[in-house]
CSV table of C-alpha atoms in Angstrom, one decimal:
chain,number,residue,atom,x,y,z
A,1485,UNK,CA,-7.1,28.4,-38.3
A,1486,UNK,CA,-9.6,25.6,-37.8
A,1487,UNK,CA,-9.8,26.1,-34.0
A,1488,UNK,CA,-10.1,29.9,-34.0
A,1489,UNK,CA,-13.7,29.9,-32.7
A,1490,UNK,CA,-12.9,27.4,-30.0
A,1491,UNK,CA,-9.8,29.3,-29.0
A,1492,UNK,CA,-11.2,32.9,-29.1
A,1493,UNK,CA,-11.5,34.6,-25.8
A,1494,UNK,CA,-14.5,36.7,-24.8
A,1495,UNK,CA,-13.2,40.1,-23.9
A,1496,UNK,CA,-15.1,40.2,-20.7
A,1497,UNK,CA,-14.0,36.7,-19.5
A,1498,UNK,CA,-11.0,34.6,-18.8
A,1499,UNK,CA,-11.3,30.9,-19.5
A,1500,UNK,CA,-9.9,27.9,-17.7
A,1501,UNK,CA,-10.4,24.3,-18.7
A,1502,UNK,CA,-10.9,21.6,-16.0
A,1503,UNK,CA,-8.7,18.6,-15.9
A,1504,UNK,CA,-10.1,15.3,-17.1
A,1505,UNK,CA,-10.9,13.4,-20.3
A,1506,UNK,CA,-12.0,15.6,-23.2
A,1507,UNK,CA,-12.5,14.8,-26.8
A,1508,UNK,CA,-11.5,18.3,-27.9
A,1509,UNK,CA,-8.3,19.8,-26.4
A,1510,UNK,CA,-10.1,23.1,-25.4
A,1511,UNK,CA,-12.7,21.2,-23.3
A,1512,UNK,CA,-15.2,22.8,-21.0
A,1513,UNK,CA,-14.5,26.4,-20.1
A,1514,UNK,CA,-14.9,28.4,-16.9
A,1515,UNK,CA,-15.4,32.1,-16.9
A,1516,UNK,CA,-14.5,34.8,-14.4
A,1517,UNK,CA,-16.0,38.3,-14.5
A,1518,UNK,CA,-13.5,40.9,-15.6
A,1519,UNK,CA,-13.2,44.1,-13.7
A,1520,UNK,CA,-10.5,46.7,-14.6
A,1521,UNK,CA,-8.4,48.0,-11.7
A,1522,UNK,CA,-5.7,50.6,-11.5
A,1523,UNK,CA,-2.2,49.1,-11.1
A,1524,UNK,CA,-0.7,49.7,-7.7
A,1525,UNK,CA,2.6,51.6,-7.7
A,1526,UNK,CA,4.6,49.5,-5.3
A,1527,UNK,CA,7.8,50.9,-3.8
A,1528,UNK,CA,10.4,48.7,-2.3
A,1529,UNK,CA,10.7,48.7,1.5
A,1530,UNK,CA,13.4,49.6,2.2
A,1531,UNK,CA,36.8,24.5,1.3
A,1532,UNK,CA,37.5,23.1,-2.0
A,1533,UNK,CA,37.8,19.4,-2.7
A,1534,UNK,CA,41.3,18.3,-3.8
A,1535,UNK,CA,43.5,20.5,-1.6
A,1536,UNK,CA,46.7,19.0,-0.6
A,1537,UNK,CA,47.1,18.1,3.0
A,1538,UNK,CA,49.3,20.3,5.0
A,1539,UNK,CA,52.0,18.8,7.3
A,1540,UNK,CA,50.8,18.2,10.8
A,1541,UNK,CA,51.8,21.0,13.2
A,1542,UNK,CA,54.7,20.3,15.5
A,1543,UNK,CA,53.8,19.8,19.2
A,1544,UNK,CA,55.5,23.1,20.0
A,1545,UNK,CA,53.4,25.0,17.5
A,1546,UNK,CA,50.0,26.4,18.6
A,1547,UNK,CA,47.1,25.2,16.5
A,1548,UNK,CA,45.1,27.9,14.7
A,1549,UNK,CA,41.6,28.3,16.2
A,1550,UNK,CA,38.7,27.0,14.1
A,1551,UNK,CA,37.0,29.7,12.0
A,1552,UNK,CA,33.7,30.7,13.6
A,1553,UNK,CA,30.7,30.1,11.3
A,1554,UNK,CA,28.5,33.0,10.3
A,1555,UNK,CA,25.5,31.0,11.6
A,1556,UNK,CA,25.3,29.3,15.1
A,1557,UNK,CA,23.4,26.4,13.7
A,1558,UNK,CA,25.4,26.0,10.5
A,1559,UNK,CA,26.1,22.3,10.0
A,1560,UNK,CA,23.2,21.2,12.1
A,1561,UNK,CA,20.2,22.3,10.0
A,1562,UNK,CA,21.8,21.3,6.7
A,1563,UNK,CA,20.1,24.2,4.9
A,1564,UNK,CA,23.1,26.4,3.9
A,1565,UNK,CA,25.9,24.1,2.7
A,1566,UNK,CA,28.1,26.9,1.3
A,1567,UNK,CA,27.4,29.6,3.9
A,1568,UNK,CA,30.9,29.9,5.1
A,1569,UNK,CA,32.4,30.0,1.6
A,1570,UNK,CA,33.1,33.5,0.2
A,1571,UNK,CA,30.3,34.4,-2.3
A,1572,UNK,CA,32.5,34.7,-5.3
A,1573,UNK,CA,33.9,31.3,-4.6
A,1574,UNK,CA,30.3,29.9,-4.3
A,1575,UNK,CA,29.6,31.3,-7.8
A,1576,UNK,CA,32.8,29.9,-9.2
A,1577,UNK,CA,32.0,26.5,-7.8
A,1578,UNK,CA,28.5,26.4,-9.2
A,1579,UNK,CA,29.7,27.7,-12.6
A,1580,UNK,CA,32.3,24.9,-12.8
A,1581,UNK,CA,29.9,22.1,-11.8
A,1582,UNK,CA,27.2,23.2,-14.2
A,1583,UNK,CA,29.6,23.6,-17.0
A,1584,UNK,CA,30.9,20.1,-16.4
A,1585,UNK,CA,27.4,18.6,-16.3
A,1586,UNK,CA,26.1,20.4,-19.4
A,1587,UNK,CA,29.3,20.4,-21.5
A,1588,UNK,CA,27.9,17.7,-23.9
A,1589,UNK,CA,25.0,20.0,-24.9
A,1590,UNK,CA,26.1,23.6,-24.9
A,1591,UNK,CA,28.7,26.1,-23.6
A,1592,UNK,CA,27.5,27.6,-20.3
A,1593,UNK,CA,27.5,31.4,-20.0
A,1594,UNK,CA,28.6,33.3,-16.9
A,1595,UNK,CA,26.5,32.8,-13.8
A,1596,UNK,CA,24.4,35.7,-12.7
A,1597,UNK,CA,24.9,36.3,-9.0
A,1598,UNK,CA,23.4,38.6,-6.3
A,1599,UNK,CA,24.8,41.9,-5.1
A,1600,UNK,CA,23.6,41.1,-1.6
A,1601,UNK,CA,23.3,37.3,-1.1
A,1602,UNK,CA,21.6,37.5,2.3
A,1603,UNK,CA,18.0,37.6,3.6
A,1604,UNK,CA,16.6,36.9,0.2
A,1605,UNK,CA,13.9,34.3,1.0
A,1606,UNK,CA,10.4,35.7,0.7
A,1607,UNK,CA,8.9,32.5,2.0
A,1608,UNK,CA,9.8,31.3,5.5
A,1609,UNK,CA,8.7,28.2,7.3
A,1610,UNK,CA,9.1,27.3,11.0
A,1611,UNK,CA,8.1,24.1,12.7
A,1612,UNK,CA,7.1,24.4,16.3
A,1613,UNK,CA,7.7,22.0,19.2
A,1614,UNK,CA,8.8,22.0,22.8
A,1615,UNK,CA,11.7,20.9,25.0
A,1616,UNK,CA,11.2,18.3,27.8
A,1617,UNK,CA,10.7,21.2,30.3
A,1618,UNK,CA,7.9,22.5,28.1
A,1619,UNK,CA,9.8,25.5,26.6
A,1620,UNK,CA,8.4,26.3,23.2
A,1621,UNK,CA,10.9,26.1,20.3
A,1622,UNK,CA,10.7,26.8,16.6
A,1623,UNK,CA,13.1,26.2,13.8
A,1624,UNK,CA,13.6,23.7,11.0
A,1625,UNK,CA,14.0,20.0,10.8
A,1626,UNK,CA,17.6,18.7,10.8
A,1627,UNK,CA,18.4,17.3,7.4
A,1628,UNK,CA,16.9,13.8,6.9
A,1629,UNK,CA,15.2,13.8,10.3
A,1630,UNK,CA,12.2,15.3,12.2
A,1631,UNK,CA,14.4,16.6,15.0
A,1632,UNK,CA,13.8,20.3,15.4
A,1633,UNK,CA,16.9,22.6,15.3
A,1634,UNK,CA,15.9,25.8,17.1
A,1635,UNK,CA,16.5,28.9,15.0
A,1636,UNK,CA,16.1,32.5,16.1
A,1637,UNK,CA,17.3,34.1,12.9
A,1638,UNK,CA,18.5,32.9,9.6
A,1639,UNK,CA,20.9,34.7,7.3
A,1640,UNK,CA,19.0,33.8,4.1
A,1641,UNK,CA,15.4,34.5,5.4
A,1642,UNK,CA,13.5,37.7,5.5
A,1643,UNK,CA,14.3,39.4,8.8
A,1644,UNK,CA,10.7,40.5,9.3
A,1645,UNK,CA,9.5,36.9,9.1
A,1646,UNK,CA,12.1,35.8,11.7
A,1647,UNK,CA,11.0,38.5,14.1
A,1648,UNK,CA,7.3,37.5,13.7
A,1649,UNK,CA,8.1,33.8,14.4
A,1650,UNK,CA,10.0,34.7,17.6
A,1651,UNK,CA,7.1,36.7,18.9
A,1652,UNK,CA,4.6,33.9,18.1
A,1653,UNK,CA,6.6,31.6,20.4
A,1654,UNK,CA,6.0,34.1,23.2
A,1655,UNK,CA,2.3,34.3,22.4
A,1656,UNK,CA,2.0,30.6,22.6
A,1657,UNK,CA,3.3,30.7,26.1
A,1658,UNK,CA,1.1,33.7,27.1
A,1659,UNK,CA,-2.0,32.0,25.7
A,1660,UNK,CA,-1.1,28.6,27.0
A,1661,UNK,CA,-1.3,26.9,23.5
A,1662,UNK,CA,0.3,23.5,23.3
A,1663,UNK,CA,2.6,22.7,20.4
A,1664,UNK,CA,2.0,19.6,18.3
A,1665,UNK,CA,3.9,16.4,19.1
A,1666,UNK,CA,4.4,14.2,16.0
A,1667,UNK,CA,5.0,11.0,17.9
A,1668,UNK,CA,1.8,11.2,20.0
A,1669,UNK,CA,-0.4,13.3,17.8
A,1670,UNK,CA,-1.2,15.4,20.9
A,1671,UNK,CA,-1.1,19.2,20.8
A,1672,UNK,CA,-2.3,21.9,18.5
A,1673,UNK,CA,0.2,24.3,17.0
A,1674,UNK,CA,2.3,22.8,14.2
A,1675,UNK,CA,3.9,25.3,11.9
A,1676,UNK,CA,4.1,28.9,10.8
A,1677,UNK,CA,4.5,29.9,7.2
A,1678,UNK,CA,5.2,33.5,6.3
A,1679,UNK,CA,5.2,35.1,2.8
A,1680,UNK,CA,6.5,38.6,2.2
A,1681,UNK,CA,6.2,41.0,-0.7
A,1682,UNK,CA,9.7,42.3,-1.7
A,1683,UNK,CA,8.3,45.3,-3.5
A,1684,UNK,CA,4.9,45.7,-1.8
A,1685,UNK,CA,6.0,45.1,1.8
A,1686,UNK,CA,2.9,43.0,2.4
A,1687,UNK,CA,3.1,40.1,4.8
A,1688,UNK,CA,1.0,37.0,5.1
A,1689,UNK,CA,1.2,34.8,8.3
A,1690,UNK,CA,-0.2,31.3,8.0
A,1691,UNK,CA,-0.8,29.5,11.4
A,1692,UNK,CA,-0.9,25.7,10.8
A,1693,UNK,CA,-2.9,23.9,13.5
A,1694,UNK,CA,-3.8,20.2,14.1
A,1695,UNK,CA,-7.5,21.2,14.5
A,1696,UNK,CA,-9.6,24.2,13.4
A,1697,UNK,CA,-10.1,25.6,16.9
A,1698,UNK,CA,-7.6,28.2,18.1
A,1699,UNK,CA,-8.2,29.2,21.7
A,1700,UNK,CA,-8.9,32.9,22.2
A,1701,UNK,CA,-8.6,33.3,18.5
A,1702,UNK,CA,-9.6,36.9,18.2
A,1703,UNK,CA,-7.3,38.0,21.1
A,1704,UNK,CA,-4.4,36.0,19.7
A,1705,UNK,CA,-4.8,37.7,16.3
A,1706,UNK,CA,-5.1,41.1,18.0
A,1707,UNK,CA,-2.0,40.5,20.1
A,1708,UNK,CA,0.0,39.4,17.1
A,1709,UNK,CA,-1.1,42.5,15.1
A,1710,UNK,CA,-0.2,44.8,17.9
A,1711,UNK,CA,3.3,43.4,18.0
A,1712,UNK,CA,3.6,43.5,14.2
A,1713,UNK,CA,1.2,46.0,12.6
A,1714,UNK,CA,3.1,45.4,9.3
A,1715,UNK,CA,1.2,42.1,8.9
A,1716,UNK,CA,-1.5,42.5,6.2
A,1717,UNK,CA,-3.2,39.1,6.4
A,1718,UNK,CA,-3.4,36.1,8.8
A,1719,UNK,CA,-4.7,32.7,7.7
A,1720,UNK,CA,-5.5,29.6,9.8
A,1721,UNK,CA,-4.6,26.4,8.0
A,1722,UNK,CA,-5.8,23.0,9.4
A,1723,UNK,CA,-3.6,20.0,9.0
A,1724,UNK,CA,-4.8,17.1,11.2
A,1725,UNK,CA,-3.0,14.4,9.4
A,1726,UNK,CA,0.2,12.5,10.4
A,1727,UNK,CA,2.2,13.7,7.5
A,1728,UNK,CA,5.4,15.5,6.5
A,1729,UNK,CA,3.3,18.0,4.5
A,1730,UNK,CA,3.2,21.4,6.0
A,1731,UNK,CA,-0.2,22.7,4.8
A,1732,UNK,CA,-3.6,21.0,5.1
A,1733,UNK,CA,-6.5,21.5,2.7
A,1734,UNK,CA,-8.8,23.6,4.9
A,1735,UNK,CA,-8.1,27.3,5.5
A,1736,UNK,CA,-9.9,30.2,7.2
A,1737,UNK,CA,-8.9,33.8,6.9
A,1738,UNK,CA,-8.6,35.4,10.3
A,1739,UNK,CA,-7.5,38.9,9.2
A,1740,UNK,CA,-7.1,40.7,5.8
A,1741,UNK,CA,-7.7,39.3,2.3
A,1742,UNK,CA,-6.1,35.9,2.7
A,1743,UNK,CA,-3.4,36.6,0.2
A,1744,UNK,CA,-0.7,39.2,-0.5
A,1745,UNK,CA,0.3,40.9,-3.7
A,1746,UNK,CA,3.8,41.7,-5.1
A,1747,UNK,CA,5.4,43.0,-8.3
A,1748,UNK,CA,7.5,40.9,-10.6
A,1749,UNK,CA,9.0,42.3,-13.9
A,1750,UNK,CA,6.4,45.1,-13.9
A,1751,UNK,CA,3.4,42.9,-13.3
A,1752,UNK,CA,1.4,42.5,-10.1
A,1753,UNK,CA,0.8,39.0,-8.7
A,1754,UNK,CA,-1.6,37.6,-6.1
A,1755,UNK,CA,0.1,35.1,-3.9
A,1756,UNK,CA,-1.9,32.8,-1.6
A,1757,UNK,CA,-0.5,30.3,1.0
A,1758,UNK,CA,-0.2,27.4,-1.4
A,1759,UNK,CA,0.9,29.4,-4.5
A,1760,UNK,CA,4.1,28.4,-6.2
A,1761,UNK,CA,6.2,31.6,-6.3
A,1762,UNK,CA,9.9,31.8,-6.5
A,1763,UNK,CA,11.5,32.5,-3.1
A,1764,UNK,CA,14.1,35.0,-4.4
A,1765,UNK,CA,12.3,38.0,-6.0
A,1766,UNK,CA,15.5,39.8,-7.0
A,1767,UNK,CA,16.9,36.9,-8.9
A,1768,UNK,CA,13.6,35.7,-10.3
A,1769,UNK,CA,13.3,39.0,-12.1
A,1770,UNK,CA,16.7,38.4,-13.7
A,1771,UNK,CA,15.8,34.7,-14.5
A,1772,UNK,CA,12.4,35.5,-16.1
A,1773,UNK,CA,13.8,38.4,-18.1
A,1774,UNK,CA,16.5,36.1,-19.5
A,1775,UNK,CA,14.0,33.4,-20.3
A,1776,UNK,CA,11.9,35.8,-22.3
A,1777,UNK,CA,15.0,37.2,-24.0
A,1778,UNK,CA,16.0,33.7,-25.0
A,1779,UNK,CA,12.6,33.1,-26.6
A,1780,UNK,CA,13.2,36.1,-29.0
A,1781,UNK,CA,9.5,37.1,-29.1
A,1782,UNK,CA,8.5,39.5,-31.8
A,1783,UNK,CA,4.7,39.9,-31.0
A,1784,UNK,CA,3.7,37.3,-33.6
A,1785,UNK,CA,4.2,34.1,-31.6
A,1786,UNK,CA,1.8,31.6,-30.0
A,1787,UNK,CA,3.4,30.7,-26.7
A,1788,UNK,CA,2.7,27.9,-24.3
A,1789,UNK,CA,3.5,28.3,-20.6
A,1790,UNK,CA,3.6,24.7,-19.2
A,1791,UNK,CA,3.6,24.2,-15.5
A,1792,UNK,CA,2.3,27.8,-15.4
A,1793,UNK,CA,1.5,28.0,-11.6
A,1794,UNK,CA,0.0,31.4,-10.8
A,1795,UNK,CA,0.8,32.5,-14.4
A,1796,UNK,CA,4.1,34.4,-13.8
A,1797,UNK,CA,6.2,33.6,-16.9
A,1798,UNK,CA,3.2,33.7,-19.4
A,1799,UNK,CA,1.8,36.9,-18.1
A,1800,UNK,CA,5.2,38.6,-18.1
A,1801,UNK,CA,5.8,37.4,-21.7
A,1802,UNK,CA,2.3,38.4,-22.8
A,1803,UNK,CA,3.4,41.9,-23.9
A,1804,UNK,CA,5.8,40.4,-26.4
A,1805,UNK,CA,3.6,37.5,-27.8
A,1806,UNK,CA,0.5,37.4,-29.9
A,1807,UNK,CA,-1.1,34.9,-27.6
A,1808,UNK,CA,-0.2,32.8,-24.5
A,1809,UNK,CA,-1.7,29.5,-23.6
A,1810,UNK,CA,-1.0,28.7,-19.9
A,1811,UNK,CA,-1.6,25.2,-18.6
A,1812,UNK,CA,-1.6,24.1,-14.9
A,1813,UNK,CA,-3.0,21.0,-13.2
A,1814,UNK,CA,-3.5,22.6,-9.8
A,1815,UNK,CA,-6.9,24.3,-9.7
A,1816,UNK,CA,-6.0,26.7,-6.9
A,1817,UNK,CA,-3.0,27.9,-8.9
A,1818,UNK,CA,-5.2,28.4,-12.0
A,1819,UNK,CA,-7.6,30.5,-9.9
A,1820,UNK,CA,-4.8,32.7,-8.8
A,1821,UNK,CA,-3.5,32.9,-12.4
A,1822,UNK,CA,-6.9,34.1,-13.7
A,1823,UNK,CA,-7.0,36.7,-10.9
A,1824,UNK,CA,-3.5,37.9,-11.9
A,1825,UNK,CA,-4.5,38.3,-15.5
A,1826,UNK,CA,-7.4,40.4,-14.5
A,1827,UNK,CA,-5.4,42.4,-12.0
A,1828,UNK,CA,-2.9,43.3,-14.8
A,1829,UNK,CA,-5.6,43.9,-17.5
A,1830,UNK,CA,-4.1,41.2,-19.7
A,1831,UNK,CA,-6.4,39.8,-22.4
A,1832,UNK,CA,-4.2,37.7,-24.7
A,1833,UNK,CA,-3.6,34.9,-22.2
A,1834,UNK,CA,-5.9,31.9,-21.7
A,1835,UNK,CA,-5.6,29.4,-18.8
A,1836,UNK,CA,-6.4,25.7,-18.9
A,1837,UNK,CA,-6.7,23.5,-15.9
A,1838,UNK,CA,-5.1,20.3,-17.2
A,1839,UNK,CA,-2.0,18.3,-17.3
A,1840,UNK,CA,0.4,20.2,-19.6
A,1841,UNK,CA,1.7,17.0,-21.3
A,1842,UNK,CA,-1.8,15.7,-22.0
A,1843,UNK,CA,-2.9,19.2,-23.2
A,1844,UNK,CA,0.0,19.5,-25.7
A,1845,UNK,CA,-0.7,16.1,-27.1
A,1846,UNK,CA,-4.3,17.0,-27.6
A,1847,UNK,CA,-3.2,20.2,-29.4
A,1848,UNK,CA,-1.0,18.2,-31.7
A,1849,UNK,CA,-3.8,15.7,-32.4
A,1850,UNK,CA,-6.0,18.6,-33.3
A,1851,UNK,CA,-3.5,19.9,-35.8
A,1852,UNK,CA,-2.5,22.8,-33.6
A,1853,UNK,CA,1.0,24.2,-33.2
A,1854,UNK,CA,3.1,26.6,-31.0
A,1855,UNK,CA,6.1,28.7,-31.7
A,1856,UNK,CA,7.6,28.7,-28.2
A,1857,UNK,CA,7.1,26.4,-25.1
A,1858,UNK,CA,8.2,27.7,-21.7
A,1859,UNK,CA,8.7,24.9,-19.2
A,1860,UNK,CA,9.6,25.3,-15.5
A,1861,UNK,CA,9.2,21.9,-14.0
A,1862,UNK,CA,9.7,20.9,-10.3
A,1863,UNK,CA,13.2,19.9,-9.1
A,1864,UNK,CA,12.6,16.3,-10.3
A,1865,UNK,CA,12.5,17.6,-13.8
A,1866,UNK,CA,10.1,16.4,-16.6
A,1867,UNK,CA,9.2,12.8,-17.2
A,1868,UNK,CA,9.7,11.2,-20.6
A,1869,UNK,CA,5.9,11.2,-21.2
A,1870,UNK,CA,5.8,15.0,-20.9
A,1871,UNK,CA,8.9,15.5,-23.0
A,1872,UNK,CA,7.5,13.3,-25.7
A,1873,UNK,CA,4.4,15.6,-25.7
A,1874,UNK,CA,6.6,18.6,-26.3
A,1875,UNK,CA,8.3,16.7,-29.2
A,1876,UNK,CA,4.9,15.8,-30.7
A,1877,UNK,CA,3.8,19.4,-30.6
A,1878,UNK,CA,7.1,20.3,-32.4
A,1879,UNK,CA,7.6,24.0,-31.3
A,1880,UNK,CA,10.3,26.1,-32.9
A,1881,UNK,CA,11.8,26.9,-29.6
A,1882,UNK,CA,11.8,25.5,-26.0
A,1883,UNK,CA,12.9,27.6,-23.1
A,1884,UNK,CA,13.6,25.3,-20.2
A,1885,UNK,CA,13.9,26.8,-16.7
A,1886,UNK,CA,15.4,24.3,-14.3
A,1887,UNK,CA,16.3,24.3,-10.6
A,1888,UNK,CA,18.4,21.1,-10.8
A,1889,UNK,CA,21.3,20.8,-13.2
A,1890,UNK,CA,21.3,17.0,-12.9
A,1891,UNK,CA,17.7,16.5,-14.0
A,1892,UNK,CA,18.3,19.2,-16.6
A,1893,UNK,CA,21.2,17.3,-18.1
A,1894,UNK,CA,19.0,14.1,-18.2
A,1895,UNK,CA,16.1,16.0,-20.0
A,1896,UNK,CA,18.5,17.7,-22.4
A,1897,UNK,CA,19.8,14.3,-23.4
A,1898,UNK,CA,16.3,13.3,-24.4
A,1899,UNK,CA,15.4,16.5,-26.2
A,1900,UNK,CA,18.7,16.7,-28.2
A,1901,UNK,CA,18.1,13.1,-29.3
A,1902,UNK,CA,14.7,14.1,-30.6
A,1903,UNK,CA,15.3,17.0,-33.0
A,1904,UNK,CA,16.4,19.9,-30.7
A,1905,UNK,CA,19.7,21.6,-30.1
A,1906,UNK,CA,20.7,23.5,-27.0
A,1907,UNK,CA,21.9,27.0,-28.1
A,1908,UNK,CA,22.4,28.9,-24.8
A,1909,UNK,CA,22.6,28.1,-21.1
A,1910,UNK,CA,22.5,30.9,-18.5
A,1911,UNK,CA,22.9,30.0,-14.8
A,1912,UNK,CA,21.2,32.3,-12.3
A,1913,UNK,CA,22.1,31.9,-8.6
A,1914,UNK,CA,18.6,31.9,-7.0
A,1915,UNK,CA,19.8,30.2,-3.8
A,1916,UNK,CA,23.0,31.7,-2.4
A,1917,UNK,CA,24.7,29.8,0.4
A,1918,UNK,CA,23.2,26.5,-0.9
A,1919,UNK,CA,24.3,24.0,-3.5
A,1920,UNK,CA,21.3,24.7,-5.7
A,1921,UNK,CA,21.3,26.9,-8.8
A,1922,UNK,CA,18.7,27.8,-11.4
A,1923,UNK,CA,19.4,27.5,-15.2
A,1924,UNK,CA,17.7,28.9,-18.2
A,1925,UNK,CA,18.2,27.0,-21.5
A,1926,UNK,CA,17.2,27.8,-25.1
A,1927,UNK,CA,16.6,24.9,-27.4
A,1928,UNK,CA,15.8,25.3,-31.0
A,1929,UNK,CA,14.4,22.8,-33.5
A,1930,UNK,CA,17.2,21.4,-35.8
């Protein structure tokens, strides 16, 4: 292979290519010193549309009382559209809708659901504010607005996270810390973001402030840790902009390492505040296992992990592939991905800090090829420019992981018109109680 020397990895280093214009698709490389570490043995802590209308009850008949929702704010926050629907019915509804959308391309296999569809979210966000009388509140924005719906506990969120958020409200009162007001820009405390390790039990608390100065910072951290000794790291994030974005650019570690670790499909991953990491660990293991199964890896393949994030799919697939090329535009994510490769002692994966579409086109121009492309784009799907890059590279197989069936159908239309055929579609219910569903699709070159 003409590019073998360019592509070869030094055994003591992991490489990452910065984004930008390069004449060669490998570009400038960054190295990170490799140190072998023993793997931690983590243990787990422990109404349908189309119904006929019933006849109006007679005046003498007593009306049936309205069914009480499982959640006191259901219908206000807009977060759990299907919460009061029995879970089997939720699965049936999603199966039907996905099958209808994707019928032109492939028969849809049976949806993979959860045994326990509650408290699955390992990432919990709460926005903070106050009532007119000054009482501190926390919760989520009402759908389509910036009106805060107060939430004490949520049926799909990690219960440890909810308890921490409730106690932070009390600490703000004790320490006389003002919450941020979006309209006036006055106040300090904006959000709390909590990430939890399903297998490791580790907990990260991110305090998002409007300025970098937290009054009585050390005492605040000490008080929070006393209430919740299970917290393994606390990070202060500064977001002084008038924006709907939760996190700002600047961060300071107040306690611990500044990240947590958790296990996924037998590999250990470092997760920082800004890392993309699937919110449902149980279902992610099923999803990624199915994705790798669909790829049919034999140990001889060159694999591309596009939109690689912190490296999850590529690193999990590395045991079954000859080599994995992981591409990600976000430099923070690439840094975490390199650390994750080191953490797991994986040496047949290389990371490139670049736009995946540009990178694949550069590969094709250099006469390079790939056997399998994994793609896990954002909810908006892939644009035509990216999809054309995949077509240009001409891999034997594409494994498309999608979190939106509508954009998936749009992208399948393009791919099937340009030389690929959808062979299998497997829905995985990553988001019980909501209308969203993940899908894993195998496409093969015709």
